[in-house]
């Protein structure tokens, strides 16, 4: 089994998705559910193509983190 990070972004009238570990593997959809389905199928097809071409399947090295910023930033310029 292979696992890949997927980034989903809301655009003006649709959604787009990509996997940082699979350059060029992208998808769009009019809803979040649709783009999730489309990126799954795109990744599946991408990996199948790599296998058929006897190319290595990249290891997933990407990860995601949320960064929390206080609503009222401190006035201190000290870096922690």
PDB file of C-alpha atoms in Angstrom:
ATOM      1  CA  UNK A   1       0.000   0.000   0.000  1.00  0.00           C
ATOM      2  CA  UNK A   2       1.186   3.501  -0.818  1.00  0.00           C
ATOM      3  CA  UNK A   3       0.069   6.654   0.989  1.00  0.00           C
ATOM      4  CA  UNK A   4       0.452  10.167  -0.375  1.00  0.00           C
ATOM      5  CA  UNK A   5      -0.322  13.534   1.161  1.00  0.00           C
ATOM      6  CA  UNK A   6      -3.014  15.390  -0.791  1.00  0.00           C
ATOM      7  CA  UNK A   7      -3.507  19.151  -0.597  1.00  0.00           C
ATOM      8  CA  UNK A   8      -7.001  20.398  -1.406  1.00  0.00           C
ATOM      9  CA  UNK A   9      -7.545  24.072  -2.095  1.00  0.00           C
ATOM     10  CA  UNK A  10     -10.771  26.012  -2.501  1.00  0.00           C
ATOM     11  CA  UNK A  11     -10.725  28.205  -5.591  1.00  0.00           C
ATOM     12  CA  UNK A  12     -13.351  30.717  -6.662  1.00  0.00           C
ATOM     13  CA  UNK A  13     -15.865  28.287  -8.144  1.00  0.00           C
ATOM     14  CA  UNK A  14     -14.287  24.873  -7.635  1.00  0.00           C
ATOM     15  CA  UNK A  15     -11.693  22.853  -5.752  1.00  0.00           C
ATOM     16  CA  UNK A  16      -8.249  21.702  -6.829  1.00  0.00           C
ATOM     17  CA  UNK A  17      -5.997  19.035  -5.373  1.00  0.00           C
ATOM     18  CA  UNK A  18      -2.439  17.833  -5.794  1.00  0.00           C
ATOM     19  CA  UNK A  19       0.088  15.574  -4.143  1.00  0.00           C
ATOM     20  CA  UNK A  20       3.494  17.156  -3.420  1.00  0.00           C
ATOM     21  CA  UNK A  21       5.166  13.747  -3.749  1.00  0.00           C
ATOM     22  CA  UNK A  22       3.760  13.160  -7.249  1.00  0.00           C
ATOM     23  CA  UNK A  23       4.654  16.209  -9.358  1.00  0.00           C
ATOM     24  CA  UNK A  24       2.125  16.839 -12.098  1.00  0.00           C
ATOM     25  CA  UNK A  25      -0.564  14.708 -10.483  1.00  0.00           C
ATOM     26  CA  UNK A  26      -3.465  17.125 -10.051  1.00  0.00           C
ATOM     27  CA  UNK A  27      -7.258  17.110 -10.110  1.00  0.00           C
ATOM     28  CA  UNK A  28     -10.170  19.507  -9.928  1.00  0.00           C
ATOM     29  CA  UNK A  29     -13.811  19.220  -8.996  1.00  0.00           C
ATOM     30  CA  UNK A  30     -16.858  21.377  -8.457  1.00  0.00           C
ATOM     31  CA  UNK A  31     -17.225  20.093  -4.874  1.00  0.00           C
ATOM     32  CA  UNK A  32     -14.823  18.857  -2.239  1.00  0.00           C
ATOM     33  CA  UNK A  33     -16.262  15.357  -2.527  1.00  0.00           C
ATOM     34  CA  UNK A  34     -15.757  15.397  -6.299  1.00  0.00           C
ATOM     35  CA  UNK A  35     -12.155  16.615  -6.098  1.00  0.00           C
ATOM     36  CA  UNK A  36     -11.362  13.952  -3.478  1.00  0.00           C
ATOM     37  CA  UNK A  37     -12.695  11.270  -5.829  1.00  0.00           C
ATOM     38  CA  UNK A  38     -10.837  12.759  -8.792  1.00  0.00           C
ATOM     39  CA  UNK A  39      -7.465  13.038  -7.012  1.00  0.00           C
ATOM     40  CA  UNK A  40      -7.784   9.457  -5.766  1.00  0.00           C
ATOM     41  CA  UNK A  41      -8.339   8.300  -9.347  1.00  0.00           C
ATOM     42  CA  UNK A  42      -5.503  10.532 -10.625  1.00  0.00           C
ATOM     43  CA  UNK A  43      -3.048   9.116  -8.064  1.00  0.00           C
ATOM     44  CA  UNK A  44      -4.183   5.581  -8.818  1.00  0.00           C
ATOM     45  CA  UNK A  45      -3.614   6.155 -12.548  1.00  0.00           C
ATOM     46  CA  UNK A  46      -0.273   7.889 -11.919  1.00  0.00           C
ATOM     47  CA  UNK A  47       1.050   5.000  -9.814  1.00  0.00           C
ATOM     48  CA  UNK A  48      -0.236   2.448 -12.330  1.00  0.00           C
ATOM     49  CA  UNK A  49       1.634   4.308 -15.082  1.00  0.00           C
ATOM     50  CA  UNK A  50       4.847   4.309 -13.048  1.00  0.00           C
ATOM     51  CA  UNK A  51       4.536   0.551 -12.525  1.00  0.00           C
ATOM     52  CA  UNK A  52       3.840  -0.072 -16.227  1.00  0.00           C
ATOM     53  CA  UNK A  53       6.900   2.009 -17.167  1.00  0.00           C
ATOM     54  CA  UNK A  54       9.061   0.168 -14.606  1.00  0.00           C
ATOM     55  CA  UNK A  55       9.718   3.419 -12.763  1.00  0.00           C
ATOM     56  CA  UNK A  56      10.044   3.688  -9.001  1.00  0.00           C
ATOM     57  CA  UNK A  57       7.072   4.799  -6.962  1.00  0.00           C
ATOM     58  CA  UNK A  58       8.198   7.789  -4.888  1.00  0.00           C
ATOM     59  CA  UNK A  59       8.284   7.460  -1.133  1.00  0.00           C
ATOM     60  CA  UNK A  60       5.891   9.858   0.523  1.00  0.00           C
ATOM     61  CA  UNK A  61       8.054  12.435   2.272  1.00  0.00           C
ATOM     62  CA  UNK A  62       5.572  15.285   2.579  1.00  0.00           C
ATOM     63  CA  UNK A  63       3.626  16.103   5.707  1.00  0.00           C
ATOM     64  CA  UNK A  64       1.239  18.808   6.808  1.00  0.00           C
ATOM     65  CA  UNK A  65       1.030  20.910   9.925  1.00  0.00           C
ATOM     66  CA  UNK A  66      -1.267  23.675  11.024  1.00  0.00           C
ATOM     67  CA  UNK A  67       0.346  26.732  12.560  1.00  0.00           C
ATOM     68  CA  UNK A  68      -1.718  28.560  15.170  1.00  0.00           C
ATOM     69  CA  UNK A  69      -1.269  32.316  15.409  1.00  0.00           C
ATOM     70  CA  UNK A  70      -2.867  34.308  18.198  1.00  0.00           C
ATOM     71  CA  UNK A  71      -5.637  36.622  17.078  1.00  0.00           C
ATOM     72  CA  UNK A  72      -3.908  39.452  18.873  1.00  0.00           C
ATOM     73  CA  UNK A  73      -0.174  39.165  18.102  1.00  0.00           C
ATOM     74  CA  UNK A  74       2.179  39.991  20.928  1.00  0.00           C
ATOM     75  CA  UNK A  75       4.059  43.283  20.728  1.00  0.00           C
ATOM     76  CA  UNK A  76       7.322  41.573  21.578  1.00  0.00           C
ATOM     77  CA  UNK A  77       9.807  41.214  18.745  1.00  0.00           C
ATOM     78  CA  UNK A  78      11.535  38.357  20.553  1.00  0.00           C
ATOM     79  CA  UNK A  79      11.854  35.170  18.534  1.00  0.00           C
ATOM     80  CA  UNK A  80      11.105  32.027  20.504  1.00  0.00           C
TER      81      UNK A  80
END
